[in-house]
CSV table of N, CA and C in Angstrom, one decimal:
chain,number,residue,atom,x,y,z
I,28,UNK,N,15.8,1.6,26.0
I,28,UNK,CA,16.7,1.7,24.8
I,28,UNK,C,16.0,1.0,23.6
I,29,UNK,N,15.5,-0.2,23.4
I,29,UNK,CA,14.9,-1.1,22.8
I,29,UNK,C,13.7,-0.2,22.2
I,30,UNK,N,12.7,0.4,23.2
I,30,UNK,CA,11.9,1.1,22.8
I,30,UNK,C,11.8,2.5,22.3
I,31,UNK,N,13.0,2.8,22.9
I,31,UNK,CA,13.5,4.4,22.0
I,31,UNK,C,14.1,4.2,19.9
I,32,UNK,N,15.1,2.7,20.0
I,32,UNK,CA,14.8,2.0,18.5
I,32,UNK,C,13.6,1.9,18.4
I,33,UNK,N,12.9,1.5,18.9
I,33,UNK,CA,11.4,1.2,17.9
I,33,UNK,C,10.7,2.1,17.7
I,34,UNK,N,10.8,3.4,18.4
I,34,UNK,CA,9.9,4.4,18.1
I,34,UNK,C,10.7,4.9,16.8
I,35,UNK,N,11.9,4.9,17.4
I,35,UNK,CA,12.2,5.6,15.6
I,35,UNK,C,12.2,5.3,14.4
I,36,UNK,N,12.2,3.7,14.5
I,36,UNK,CA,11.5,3.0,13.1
I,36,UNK,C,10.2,3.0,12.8
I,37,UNK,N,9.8,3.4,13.5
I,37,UNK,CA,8.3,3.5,13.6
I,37,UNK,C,8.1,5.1,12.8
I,38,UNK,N,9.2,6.1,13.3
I,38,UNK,CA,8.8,7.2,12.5
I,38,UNK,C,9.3,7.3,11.2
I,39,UNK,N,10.5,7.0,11.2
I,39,UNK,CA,10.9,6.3,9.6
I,39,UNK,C,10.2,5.7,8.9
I,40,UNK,N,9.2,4.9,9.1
I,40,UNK,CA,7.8,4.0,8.7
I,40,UNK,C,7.1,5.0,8.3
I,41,UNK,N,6.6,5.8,9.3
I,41,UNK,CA,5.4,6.9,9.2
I,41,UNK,C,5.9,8.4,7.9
I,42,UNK,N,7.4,8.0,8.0
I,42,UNK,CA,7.8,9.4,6.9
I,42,UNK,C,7.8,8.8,5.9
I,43,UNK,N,8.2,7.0,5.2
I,43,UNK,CA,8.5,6.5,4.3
I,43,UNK,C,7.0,6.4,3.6
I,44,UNK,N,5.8,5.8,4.7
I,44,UNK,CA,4.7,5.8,4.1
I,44,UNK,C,4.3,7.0,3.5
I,45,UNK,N,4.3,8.1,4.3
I,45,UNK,CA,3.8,9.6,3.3
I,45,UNK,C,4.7,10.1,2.0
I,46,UNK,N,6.2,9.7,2.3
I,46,UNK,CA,6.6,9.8,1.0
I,46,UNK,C,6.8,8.8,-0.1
I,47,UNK,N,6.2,8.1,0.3
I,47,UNK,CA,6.5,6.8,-1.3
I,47,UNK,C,4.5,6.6,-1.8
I,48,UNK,N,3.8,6.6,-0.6
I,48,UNK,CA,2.9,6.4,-1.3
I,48,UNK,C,1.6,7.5,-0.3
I,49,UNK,N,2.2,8.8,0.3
I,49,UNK,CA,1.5,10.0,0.3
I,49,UNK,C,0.4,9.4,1.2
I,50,UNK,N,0.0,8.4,2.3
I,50,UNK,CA,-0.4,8.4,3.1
I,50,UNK,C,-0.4,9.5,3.9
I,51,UNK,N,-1.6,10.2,4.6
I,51,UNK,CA,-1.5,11.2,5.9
I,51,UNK,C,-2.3,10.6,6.6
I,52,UNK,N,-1.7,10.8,7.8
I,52,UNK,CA,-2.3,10.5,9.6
I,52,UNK,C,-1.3,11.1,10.5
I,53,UNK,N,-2.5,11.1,12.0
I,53,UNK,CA,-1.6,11.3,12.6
I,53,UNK,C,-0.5,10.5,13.2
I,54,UNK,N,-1.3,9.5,13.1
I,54,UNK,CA,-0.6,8.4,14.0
I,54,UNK,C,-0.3,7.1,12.9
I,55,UNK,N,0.8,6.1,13.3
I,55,UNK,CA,1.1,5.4,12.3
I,55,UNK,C,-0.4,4.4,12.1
I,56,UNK,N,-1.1,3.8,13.2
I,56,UNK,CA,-2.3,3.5,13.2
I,56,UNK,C,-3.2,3.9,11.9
I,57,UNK,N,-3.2,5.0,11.8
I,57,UNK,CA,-3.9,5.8,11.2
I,57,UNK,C,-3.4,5.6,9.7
I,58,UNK,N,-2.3,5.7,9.4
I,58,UNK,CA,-1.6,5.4,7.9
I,58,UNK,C,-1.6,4.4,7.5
I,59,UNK,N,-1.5,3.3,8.7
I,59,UNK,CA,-1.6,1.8,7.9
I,59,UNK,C,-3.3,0.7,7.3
I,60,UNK,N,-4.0,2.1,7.9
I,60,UNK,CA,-5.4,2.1,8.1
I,60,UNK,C,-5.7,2.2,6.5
I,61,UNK,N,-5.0,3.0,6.2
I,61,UNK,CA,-5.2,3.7,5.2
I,61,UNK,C,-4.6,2.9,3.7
I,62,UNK,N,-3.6,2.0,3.9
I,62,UNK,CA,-2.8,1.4,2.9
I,62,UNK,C,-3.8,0.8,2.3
I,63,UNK,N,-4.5,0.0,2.3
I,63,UNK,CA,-5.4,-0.9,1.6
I,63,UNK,C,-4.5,-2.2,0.4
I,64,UNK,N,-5.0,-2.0,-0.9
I,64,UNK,CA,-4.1,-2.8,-1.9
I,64,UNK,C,-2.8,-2.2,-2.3
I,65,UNK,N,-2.4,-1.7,-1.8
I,65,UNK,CA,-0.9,-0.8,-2.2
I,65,UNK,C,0.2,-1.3,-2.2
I,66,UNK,N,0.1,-2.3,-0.6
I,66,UNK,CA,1.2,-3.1,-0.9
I,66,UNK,C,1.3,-4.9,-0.2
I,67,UNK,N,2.0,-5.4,-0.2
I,67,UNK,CA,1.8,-7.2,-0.9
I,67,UNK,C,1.7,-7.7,1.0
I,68,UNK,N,0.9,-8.7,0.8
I,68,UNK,CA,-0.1,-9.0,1.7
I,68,UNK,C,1.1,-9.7,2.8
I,69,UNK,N,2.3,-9.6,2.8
I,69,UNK,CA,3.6,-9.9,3.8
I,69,UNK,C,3.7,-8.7,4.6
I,70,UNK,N,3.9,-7.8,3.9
I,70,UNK,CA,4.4,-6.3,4.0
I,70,UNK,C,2.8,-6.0,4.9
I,71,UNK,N,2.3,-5.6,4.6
I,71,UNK,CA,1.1,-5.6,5.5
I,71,UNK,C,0.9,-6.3,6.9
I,72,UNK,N,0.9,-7.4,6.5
I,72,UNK,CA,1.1,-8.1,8.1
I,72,UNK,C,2.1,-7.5,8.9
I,73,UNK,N,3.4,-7.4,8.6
I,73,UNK,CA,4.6,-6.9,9.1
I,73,UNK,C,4.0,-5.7,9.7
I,74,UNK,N,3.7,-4.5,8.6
I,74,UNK,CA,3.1,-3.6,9.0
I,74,UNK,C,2.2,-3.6,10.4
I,75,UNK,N,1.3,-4.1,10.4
I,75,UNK,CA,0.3,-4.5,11.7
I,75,UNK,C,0.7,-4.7,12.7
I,76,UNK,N,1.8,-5.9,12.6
I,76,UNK,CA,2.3,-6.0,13.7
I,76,UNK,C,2.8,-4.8,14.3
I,77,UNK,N,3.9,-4.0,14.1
I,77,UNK,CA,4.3,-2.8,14.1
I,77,UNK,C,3.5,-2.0,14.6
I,78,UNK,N,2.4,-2.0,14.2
I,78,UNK,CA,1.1,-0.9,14.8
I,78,UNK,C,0.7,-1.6,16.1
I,79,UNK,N,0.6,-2.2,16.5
I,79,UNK,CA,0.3,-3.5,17.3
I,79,UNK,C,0.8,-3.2,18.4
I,80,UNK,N,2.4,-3.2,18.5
I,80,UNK,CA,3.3,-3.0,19.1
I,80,UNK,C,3.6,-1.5,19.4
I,81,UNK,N,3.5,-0.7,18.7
I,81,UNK,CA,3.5,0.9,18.7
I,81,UNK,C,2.1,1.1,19.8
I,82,UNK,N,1.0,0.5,19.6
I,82,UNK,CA,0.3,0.7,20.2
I,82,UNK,C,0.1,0.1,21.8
I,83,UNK,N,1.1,-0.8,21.9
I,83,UNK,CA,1.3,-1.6,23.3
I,83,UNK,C,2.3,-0.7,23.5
I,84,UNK,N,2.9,0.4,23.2
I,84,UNK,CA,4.0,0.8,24.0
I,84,UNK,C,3.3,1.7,24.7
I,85,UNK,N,2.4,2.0,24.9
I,85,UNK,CA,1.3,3.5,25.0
I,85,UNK,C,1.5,2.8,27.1
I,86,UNK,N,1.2,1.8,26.9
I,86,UNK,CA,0.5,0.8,28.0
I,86,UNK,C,1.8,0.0,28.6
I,87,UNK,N,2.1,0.4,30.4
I,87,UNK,CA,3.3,-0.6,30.7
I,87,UNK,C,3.7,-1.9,30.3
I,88,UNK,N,2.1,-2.2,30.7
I,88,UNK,CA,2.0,-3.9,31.3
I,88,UNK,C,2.2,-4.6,29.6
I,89,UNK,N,1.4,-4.0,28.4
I,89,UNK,CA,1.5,-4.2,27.4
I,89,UNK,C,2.8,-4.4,26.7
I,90,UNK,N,3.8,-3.3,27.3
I,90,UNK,CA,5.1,-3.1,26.4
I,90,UNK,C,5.7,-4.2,26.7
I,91,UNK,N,5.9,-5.0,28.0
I,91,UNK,CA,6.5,-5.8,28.5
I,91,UNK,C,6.0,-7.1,28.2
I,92,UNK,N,5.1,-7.7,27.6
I,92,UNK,CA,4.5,-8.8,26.7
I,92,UNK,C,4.3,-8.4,25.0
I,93,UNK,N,5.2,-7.4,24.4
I,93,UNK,CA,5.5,-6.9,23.3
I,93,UNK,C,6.7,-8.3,23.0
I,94,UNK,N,6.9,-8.8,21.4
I,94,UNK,CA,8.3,-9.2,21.4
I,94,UNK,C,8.5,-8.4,20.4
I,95,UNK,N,9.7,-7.2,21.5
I,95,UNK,CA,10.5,-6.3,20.5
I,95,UNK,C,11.4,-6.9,19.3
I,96,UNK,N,12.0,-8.0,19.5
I,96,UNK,CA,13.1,-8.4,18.6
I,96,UNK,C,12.1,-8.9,17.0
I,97,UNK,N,11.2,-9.3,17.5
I,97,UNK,CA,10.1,-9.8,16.3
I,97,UNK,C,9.5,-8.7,15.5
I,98,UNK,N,9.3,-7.8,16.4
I,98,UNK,CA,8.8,-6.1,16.0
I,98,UNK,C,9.7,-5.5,14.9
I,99,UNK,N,10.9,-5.3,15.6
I,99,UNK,CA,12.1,-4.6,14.9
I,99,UNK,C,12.2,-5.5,13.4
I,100,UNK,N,12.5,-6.9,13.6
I,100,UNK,CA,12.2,-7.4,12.1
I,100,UNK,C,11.2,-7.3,11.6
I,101,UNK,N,10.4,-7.0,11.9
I,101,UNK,CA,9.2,-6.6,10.7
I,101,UNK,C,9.2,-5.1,10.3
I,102,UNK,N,10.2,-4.4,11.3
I,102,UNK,CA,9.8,-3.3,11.3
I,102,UNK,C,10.8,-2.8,9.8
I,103,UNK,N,12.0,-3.8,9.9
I,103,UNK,CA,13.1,-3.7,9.0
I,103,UNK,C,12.9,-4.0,8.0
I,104,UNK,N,11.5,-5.3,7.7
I,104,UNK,CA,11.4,-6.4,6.0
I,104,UNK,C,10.1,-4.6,5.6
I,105,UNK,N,9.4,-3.7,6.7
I,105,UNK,CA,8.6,-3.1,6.0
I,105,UNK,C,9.8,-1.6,5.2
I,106,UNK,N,10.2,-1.2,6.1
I,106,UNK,CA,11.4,-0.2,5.5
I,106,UNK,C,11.9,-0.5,4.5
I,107,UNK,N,12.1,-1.8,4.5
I,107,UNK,CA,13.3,-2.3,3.2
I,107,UNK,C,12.1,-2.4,2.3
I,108,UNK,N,11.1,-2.9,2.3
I,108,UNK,CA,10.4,-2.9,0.9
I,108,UNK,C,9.4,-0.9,0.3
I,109,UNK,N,9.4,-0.7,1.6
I,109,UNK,CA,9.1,1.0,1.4
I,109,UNK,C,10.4,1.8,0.7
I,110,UNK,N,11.7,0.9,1.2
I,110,UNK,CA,13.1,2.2,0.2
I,110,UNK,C,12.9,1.6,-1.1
I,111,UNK,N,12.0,0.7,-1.1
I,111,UNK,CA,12.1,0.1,-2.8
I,111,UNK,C,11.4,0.9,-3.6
I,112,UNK,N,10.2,1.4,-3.3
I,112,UNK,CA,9.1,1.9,-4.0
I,112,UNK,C,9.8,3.1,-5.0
I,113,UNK,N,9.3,2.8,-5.8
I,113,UNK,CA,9.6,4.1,-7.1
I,113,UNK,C,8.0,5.0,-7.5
I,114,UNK,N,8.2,5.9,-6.7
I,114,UNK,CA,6.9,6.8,-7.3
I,114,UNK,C,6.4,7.5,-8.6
I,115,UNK,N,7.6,7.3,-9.4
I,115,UNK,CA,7.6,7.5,-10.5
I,115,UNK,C,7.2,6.2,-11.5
I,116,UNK,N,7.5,5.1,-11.4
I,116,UNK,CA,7.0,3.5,-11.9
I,116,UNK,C,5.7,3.5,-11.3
I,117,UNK,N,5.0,4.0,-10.0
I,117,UNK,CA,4.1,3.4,-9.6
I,117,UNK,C,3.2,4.5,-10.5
I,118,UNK,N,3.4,6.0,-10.8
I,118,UNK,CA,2.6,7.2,-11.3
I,118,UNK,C,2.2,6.2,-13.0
I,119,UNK,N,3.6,5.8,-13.8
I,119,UNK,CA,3.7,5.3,-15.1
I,119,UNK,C,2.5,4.1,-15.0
I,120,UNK,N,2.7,3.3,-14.0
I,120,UNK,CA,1.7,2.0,-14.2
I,120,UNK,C,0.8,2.4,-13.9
I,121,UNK,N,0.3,3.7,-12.7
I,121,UNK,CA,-1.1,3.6,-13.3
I,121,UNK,C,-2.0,4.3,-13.9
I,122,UNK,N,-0.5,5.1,-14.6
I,122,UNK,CA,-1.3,6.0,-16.2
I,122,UNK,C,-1.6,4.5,-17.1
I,123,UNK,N,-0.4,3.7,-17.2
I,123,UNK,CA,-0.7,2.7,-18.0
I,123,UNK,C,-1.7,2.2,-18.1
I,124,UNK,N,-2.0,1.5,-16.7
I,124,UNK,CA,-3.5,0.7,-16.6
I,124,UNK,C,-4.6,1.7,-17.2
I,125,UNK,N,-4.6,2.6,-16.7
I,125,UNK,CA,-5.9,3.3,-17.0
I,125,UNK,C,-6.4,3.4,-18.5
I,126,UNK,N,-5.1,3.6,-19.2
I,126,UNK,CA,-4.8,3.6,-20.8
I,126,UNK,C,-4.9,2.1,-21.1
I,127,UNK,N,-5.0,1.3,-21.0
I,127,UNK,CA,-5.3,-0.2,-21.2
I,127,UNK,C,-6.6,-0.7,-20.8
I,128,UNK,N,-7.3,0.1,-19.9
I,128,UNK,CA,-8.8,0.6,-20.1
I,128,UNK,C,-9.9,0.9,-20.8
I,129,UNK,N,-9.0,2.2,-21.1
I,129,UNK,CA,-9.8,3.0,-22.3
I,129,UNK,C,-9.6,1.9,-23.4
I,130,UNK,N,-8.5,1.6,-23.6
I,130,UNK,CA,-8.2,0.9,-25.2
I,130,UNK,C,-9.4,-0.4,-24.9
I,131,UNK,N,-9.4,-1.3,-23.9
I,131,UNK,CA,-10.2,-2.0,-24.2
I,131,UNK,C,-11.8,-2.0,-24.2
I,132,UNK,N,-11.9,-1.1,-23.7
I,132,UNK,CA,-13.6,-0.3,-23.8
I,132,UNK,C,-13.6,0.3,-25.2
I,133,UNK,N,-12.9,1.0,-26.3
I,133,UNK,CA,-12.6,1.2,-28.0
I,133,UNK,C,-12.8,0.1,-27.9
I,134,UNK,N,-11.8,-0.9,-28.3
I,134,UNK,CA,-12.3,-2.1,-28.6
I,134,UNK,C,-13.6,-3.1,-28.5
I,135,UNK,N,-14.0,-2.7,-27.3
I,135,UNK,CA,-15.2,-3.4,-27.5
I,135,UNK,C,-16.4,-2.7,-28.2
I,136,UNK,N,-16.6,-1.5,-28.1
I,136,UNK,CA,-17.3,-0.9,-28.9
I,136,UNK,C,-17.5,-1.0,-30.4
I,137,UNK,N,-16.1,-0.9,-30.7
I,137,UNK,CA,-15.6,-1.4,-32.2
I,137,UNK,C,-16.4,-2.9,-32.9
I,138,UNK,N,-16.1,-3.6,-31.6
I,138,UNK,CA,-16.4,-4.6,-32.1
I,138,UNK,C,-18.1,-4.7,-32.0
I,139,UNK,N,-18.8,-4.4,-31.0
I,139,UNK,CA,-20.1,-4.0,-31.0
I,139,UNK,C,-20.8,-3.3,-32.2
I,140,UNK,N,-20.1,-2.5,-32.3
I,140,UNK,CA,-20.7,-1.7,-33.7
I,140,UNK,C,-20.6,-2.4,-35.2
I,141,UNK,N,-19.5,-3.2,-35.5
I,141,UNK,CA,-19.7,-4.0,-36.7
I,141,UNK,C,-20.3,-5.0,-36.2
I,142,UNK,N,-20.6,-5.8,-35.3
I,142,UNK,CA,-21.7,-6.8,-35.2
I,142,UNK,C,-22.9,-6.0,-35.6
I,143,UNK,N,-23.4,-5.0,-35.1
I,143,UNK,CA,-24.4,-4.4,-34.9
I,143,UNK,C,-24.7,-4.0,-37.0
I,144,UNK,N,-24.2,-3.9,-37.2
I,144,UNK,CA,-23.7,-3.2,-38.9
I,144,UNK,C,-23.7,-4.3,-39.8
I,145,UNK,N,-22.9,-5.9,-39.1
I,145,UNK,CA,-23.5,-7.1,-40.0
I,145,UNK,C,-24.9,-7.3,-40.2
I,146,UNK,N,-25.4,-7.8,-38.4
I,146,UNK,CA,-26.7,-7.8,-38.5
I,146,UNK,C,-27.5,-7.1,-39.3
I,147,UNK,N,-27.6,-5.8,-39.8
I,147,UNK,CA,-28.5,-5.2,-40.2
I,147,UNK,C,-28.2,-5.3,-41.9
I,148,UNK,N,-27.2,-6.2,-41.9
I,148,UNK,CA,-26.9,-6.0,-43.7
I,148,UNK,C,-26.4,-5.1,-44.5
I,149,UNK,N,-25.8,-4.1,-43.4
I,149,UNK,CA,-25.3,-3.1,-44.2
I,149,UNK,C,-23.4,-3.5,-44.4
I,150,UNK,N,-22.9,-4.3,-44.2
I,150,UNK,CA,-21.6,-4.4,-44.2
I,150,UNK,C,-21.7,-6.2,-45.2
């Protein structure tokens, strides 16, 4: 019973990951492999564990030195910060950044070029 909940949070995990931030694998293993800086270094650990545990259920001896109750809560702090995600703020922030990029590379050029324009006495 215990482990029939955890597999299913575990696929809710694996559908929440592809849809908030378009992760593919086959296995949740594989998806969390894949998160890198995406999301805050709590959420991650939680995550692991999860995988950790997903992967000790494969294995008798393993499932039974699992602590499901500790699993399930991490399995819940990661869901609850995945229903958070807005994929439309995350697309805006990082058109933004990119654009706060460019602007500062103008800028420095700008400023490169009238240094460059003093020096020579022409300004």
């Amino acid at each position: 019973m215990v482990a029939d909940t955890l597999s299913r949070k575990n696929a809710r995990i694996r559908s929440e990951l592809q849809a908030k931030l378009g992760l593919n694998g086959r296995t949740l293993e594989q998806q969390a492999s894949k998160v890198g800086r995406s999301l805050p270094r709590a959420v991650i650990r939680d995550l692991r564990a999860v995988v950790r545990a997903d992967v000790a259920q494969g294995n008798p001896r393993l499932a039974r030195m699992a602590d499901t109750a500790a699993t399930g809560r991490c399995a819940d702090r990661v869901l609850a910060h995945l229903s958070g995600i807005d994929r439309g703020a995350l697309r805006q922030t990082r058109i933004l950044r990119k654009l706060a990029a460019w602007s500062a590379a103008g800028i420095a050029v700008f400023v490169v070029v009238i240094w460059v324009l003093r020096a020579q006495g022409r300004i």
